[in-house]
Amino acid sequence: MRKRSTMIALNSPQKLHGAIESAFDSEERKRKLWRIDKLGEKTYLLILSEDKPDLSNAVLQFGVSEAGIGFETKDYLPLLERIQDGTVWHFKLTANPTVSSSEKCKTGERGNVKAHISDQYQVKWLLDRAEKHGFALNENEFCVTGVKWYIFRKGAERNRVSILSVTYEGKLKVTDKKAFCEALINGIGREKAYGLGMLTVVKG
């Protein structure tokens, strides 16, 4: 956390996105989910991918490598096999809750996508998506535990990008195993390239 490159990357998710993409040999760009997470007193980069990455360069750039241990990979299938309808899990999701404006642009395209900035609508955003993604939520059993804006420049034209990151934590109940496993694999919401959308669970 004291590395200058790490401090910059934690506020500029496009830098971590680039490091993650470079950790895979495949010429075909496949979707990956990732998230910066604090577990105990340590900070981790969690990645979910179809192929196995080589994060050696990312470790040198942003992390620590003590006694040759810089990163580890694990099979995701055992967790997916434990998912069953009716089971209860503690969950964590860092997502980008947004709404598309109903106003049409002059070009006829859909309106602007805007972030939900109030706690009330951030909670409603997840409640509205629960059924589609195969789980049920009790509004009294989850809450927003973190909110952060990422503002950075992107591309050759250095366009300004603003992304709202909202972290939810609580308990959920699986109602549709297939849909829920798809949510675990593919994520929920927008801006997945920038570390949002990953849903993680531990048994409740």
Short mmCIF file of C-alpha atoms in Angstrom, two decimals:
data_model
loop_
_atom_site.label_atom_id
_atom_site.label_comp_id
_atom_site.label_asym_id
_atom_site.label_seq_id
_atom_site.Cartn_x
_atom_site.Cartn_y
_atom_site.Cartn_z
CA MET A 1 0.00 0.00 0.00
CA ARG A 2 3.00 2.33 0.41
CA LYS A 3 4.13 1.92 -3.19
CA ARG A 4 3.46 5.01 -5.27
CA SER A 5 2.33 2.87 -8.23
CA THR A 6 -0.15 1.06 -5.98
CA MET A 7 -1.58 4.24 -4.53
CA ILE A 8 -2.10 5.64 -8.02
CA ALA A 9 -3.69 2.42 -9.31
CA LEU A 10 -6.15 2.21 -6.42
CA ASN A 11 -7.64 5.49 -7.62
CA SER A 12 -7.22 4.82 -11.34
CA PRO A 13 -8.86 1.46 -12.13
CA GLN A 14 -7.84 1.62 -15.79
CA LYS A 15 -4.24 0.96 -14.67
CA LEU A 16 -5.22 -2.24 -12.85
CA HIS A 17 -7.40 -3.21 -15.80
CA GLY A 18 -4.37 -2.98 -18.08
CA ALA A 19 -2.20 -5.01 -15.71
CA ILE A 20 -4.85 -7.72 -15.46
CA GLU A 21 -5.31 -7.97 -19.22
CA SER A 22 -1.55 -8.33 -19.70
CA ALA A 23 -1.51 -11.31 -17.31
CA PHE A 24 -3.27 -13.53 -19.87
CA ASP A 25 -1.65 -15.12 -22.93
CA SER A 26 -4.85 -15.61 -24.91
CA GLU A 27 -5.19 -13.42 -28.01
CA GLU A 28 -8.95 -13.59 -27.55
CA ARG A 29 -10.01 -11.06 -24.92
CA LYS A 30 -12.32 -12.83 -22.51
CA ARG A 31 -14.35 -11.23 -19.76
CA LYS A 32 -12.76 -11.12 -16.34
CA LEU A 33 -14.17 -9.95 -13.04
CA TRP A 34 -11.93 -8.34 -10.47
CA ARG A 35 -12.13 -6.38 -7.26
CA ILE A 36 -9.86 -4.76 -4.70
CA ASP A 37 -10.81 -6.20 -1.33
CA LYS A 38 -9.70 -5.88 2.25
CA LEU A 39 -9.53 -9.12 4.23
CA GLY A 40 -8.38 -8.53 7.76
CA GLU A 41 -5.54 -6.03 7.71
CA LYS A 42 -4.42 -6.88 4.17
CA THR A 43 -5.54 -5.66 0.76
CA TYR A 44 -5.98 -8.10 -2.10
CA LEU A 45 -6.67 -8.07 -5.81
CA LEU A 46 -9.30 -10.75 -6.49
CA ILE A 47 -9.74 -11.95 -10.08
CA LEU A 48 -12.24 -14.38 -11.58
CA SER A 49 -11.27 -15.59 -15.05
CA GLU A 50 -11.81 -18.45 -17.45
CA ASP A 51 -8.07 -18.90 -18.03
CA LYS A 52 -5.24 -19.04 -15.52
CA PRO A 53 -3.28 -15.77 -15.30
CA ASP A 54 0.38 -15.08 -14.69
CA LEU A 55 0.37 -12.13 -12.31
CA SER A 56 4.12 -11.99 -11.75
CA ASN A 57 4.45 -8.55 -13.35
CA ALA A 58 1.43 -7.20 -11.46
CA VAL A 59 2.96 -8.40 -8.20
CA LEU A 60 6.19 -6.56 -8.95
CA GLN A 61 4.35 -3.41 -9.97
CA PHE A 62 1.68 -3.19 -7.27
CA GLY A 63 2.09 -5.94 -4.69
CA VAL A 64 4.51 -7.76 -2.44
CA SER A 65 6.38 -10.98 -2.99
CA GLU A 66 7.74 -12.60 0.13
CA ALA A 67 9.46 -16.00 0.00
CA GLY A 68 8.33 -16.36 -3.60
CA ILE A 69 4.62 -16.03 -2.74
CA GLY A 70 3.04 -13.30 -4.79
CA PHE A 71 -0.27 -14.70 -5.95
CA GLU A 72 -2.24 -17.93 -5.99
CA THR A 73 -5.00 -19.43 -8.11
CA LYS A 74 -7.87 -21.69 -7.11
CA ASP A 75 -10.54 -23.63 -8.97
CA TYR A 76 -13.96 -21.93 -8.81
CA LEU A 77 -15.96 -25.08 -9.65
CA PRO A 78 -16.14 -26.49 -6.07
CA LEU A 79 -17.92 -23.33 -4.93
CA LEU A 80 -20.38 -23.41 -7.84
CA GLU A 81 -21.17 -27.05 -7.06
CA ARG A 82 -22.14 -26.06 -3.50
CA ILE A 83 -24.76 -23.60 -4.71
CA GLN A 84 -28.26 -25.00 -4.22
CA ASP A 85 -31.73 -23.49 -4.25
CA GLY A 86 -32.81 -22.43 -0.78
CA THR A 87 -29.30 -22.03 0.62
CA VAL A 88 -28.38 -18.83 2.48
CA TRP A 89 -25.08 -17.04 1.92
CA HIS A 90 -23.29 -13.98 3.20
CA PHE A 91 -22.44 -11.87 0.18
CA LYS A 92 -20.37 -8.91 -0.91
CA LEU A 93 -20.88 -7.01 -4.13
CA THR A 94 -19.11 -3.91 -5.36
CA ALA A 95 -21.14 -2.57 -8.26
CA ASN A 96 -22.03 0.49 -10.34
CA PRO A 97 -25.74 1.18 -9.74
CA THR A 98 -27.06 3.32 -12.59
CA VAL A 99 -30.24 4.37 -14.34
CA SER A 100 -30.74 5.26 -18.01
CA SER A 101 -32.45 8.61 -18.50
CA SER A 102 -35.77 8.33 -20.34
CA GLU A 103 -34.95 11.47 -22.29
CA LYS A 104 -33.77 10.73 -25.81
CA CYS A 105 -30.67 12.32 -27.25
CA LYS A 106 -30.92 14.41 -30.41
CA THR A 107 -29.41 11.53 -32.39
CA GLY A 108 -32.23 9.22 -31.34
CA GLU A 109 -30.03 7.17 -29.04
CA ARG A 110 -31.03 6.31 -25.48
CA GLY A 111 -30.60 8.93 -22.80
CA ASN A 112 -27.59 9.37 -20.59
CA VAL A 113 -26.66 6.75 -18.01
CA LYS A 114 -26.53 8.29 -14.56
CA ALA A 115 -25.29 6.91 -11.24
CA HIS A 116 -27.65 6.42 -8.30
CA ILE A 117 -26.14 8.73 -5.70
CA SER A 118 -28.64 8.28 -2.85
CA ASP A 119 -28.58 5.32 -0.47
CA GLN A 120 -32.29 4.73 -1.03
CA TYR A 121 -31.95 4.22 -4.78
CA GLN A 122 -28.70 2.29 -4.45
CA VAL A 123 -30.53 -0.25 -2.25
CA LYS A 124 -33.52 -0.34 -4.60
CA TRP A 125 -31.20 -0.94 -7.57
CA LEU A 126 -29.99 -4.22 -6.07
CA LEU A 127 -33.45 -5.27 -4.86
CA ASP A 128 -34.78 -4.81 -8.40
CA ARG A 129 -32.08 -7.12 -9.83
CA ALA A 130 -32.18 -9.91 -7.27
CA GLU A 131 -34.86 -12.08 -8.89
CA LYS A 132 -33.26 -11.87 -12.33
CA HIS A 133 -29.96 -13.06 -10.89
CA GLY A 134 -31.45 -15.95 -8.94
CA PHE A 135 -31.55 -14.73 -5.35
CA ALA A 136 -33.86 -13.11 -2.82
CA LEU A 137 -33.03 -10.25 -0.48
CA ASN A 138 -34.58 -9.00 2.72
CA GLU A 139 -34.11 -5.24 2.86
CA ASN A 140 -33.28 -5.53 6.58
CA GLU A 141 -30.49 -8.06 5.97
CA PHE A 142 -28.15 -6.13 3.68
CA CYS A 143 -26.86 -2.58 3.39
CA VAL A 144 -24.46 -0.27 1.59
CA THR A 145 -21.09 -0.41 3.35
CA GLY A 146 -18.98 1.74 1.03
CA VAL A 147 -19.28 4.41 -1.67
CA LYS A 148 -16.43 5.78 -3.78
CA TRP A 149 -16.09 7.86 -6.94
CA TYR A 150 -13.37 7.05 -9.48
CA ILE A 151 -12.52 9.99 -11.74
CA PHE A 152 -9.82 9.56 -14.38
CA ARG A 153 -8.83 10.31 -17.98
CA LYS A 154 -9.19 7.68 -20.68
CA GLY A 155 -8.01 7.21 -24.24
CA ALA A 156 -5.93 9.30 -26.60
CA GLU A 157 -8.35 12.20 -26.26
CA ARG A 158 -8.06 12.05 -22.47
CA ASN A 159 -11.81 12.04 -21.97
CA ARG A 160 -12.92 12.45 -18.36
CA VAL A 161 -14.57 9.35 -16.88
CA SER A 162 -16.55 9.30 -13.63
CA ILE A 163 -17.62 5.96 -12.15
CA LEU A 164 -19.49 5.39 -8.89
CA SER A 165 -18.50 2.31 -6.89
CA VAL A 166 -20.99 1.06 -4.28
CA THR A 167 -20.31 -1.89 -1.97
CA TYR A 168 -23.17 -3.99 -0.62
CA GLU A 169 -22.89 -6.61 2.13
CA GLY A 170 -25.41 -8.86 3.82
CA LYS A 171 -27.34 -12.11 3.44
CA LEU A 172 -29.13 -13.55 0.43
CA LYS A 173 -31.10 -16.69 -0.37
CA VAL A 174 -30.61 -18.60 -3.62
CA THR A 175 -33.87 -19.02 -5.56
CA ASP A 176 -32.56 -20.11 -8.97
CA LYS A 177 -29.25 -21.98 -8.94
CA LYS A 178 -28.55 -21.58 -12.66
CA ALA A 179 -29.17 -17.82 -12.71
CA PHE A 180 -27.22 -17.32 -9.48
CA CYS A 181 -24.18 -19.21 -10.77
CA GLU A 182 -24.30 -17.10 -13.93
CA ALA A 183 -24.26 -13.98 -11.74
CA LEU A 184 -21.23 -15.32 -9.86
CA ILE A 185 -19.41 -16.00 -13.13
CA ASN A 186 -20.49 -12.98 -15.19
CA GLY A 187 -21.03 -10.33 -12.52
CA ILE A 188 -23.82 -7.80 -11.97
CA GLY A 189 -24.15 -4.34 -13.47
CA ARG A 190 -21.89 -2.11 -15.54
CA GLU A 191 -18.18 -1.17 -15.62
CA LYS A 192 -16.84 -4.67 -15.01
CA ALA A 193 -13.57 -3.77 -16.72
CA TYR A 194 -12.92 -1.28 -13.92
CA GLY A 195 -13.27 -3.64 -10.96
CA LEU A 196 -17.05 -3.58 -10.49
CA GLY A 197 -19.71 -6.28 -10.66
CA MET A 198 -17.99 -9.15 -8.84
CA LEU A 199 -20.30 -10.98 -6.42
CA THR A 200 -18.61 -13.11 -3.76
CA VAL A 201 -20.27 -15.38 -1.20
CA VAL A 202 -19.44 -17.40 1.90
CA LYS A 203 -21.79 -19.88 3.51
CA GLY A 204 -24.29 -18.28 5.89
#
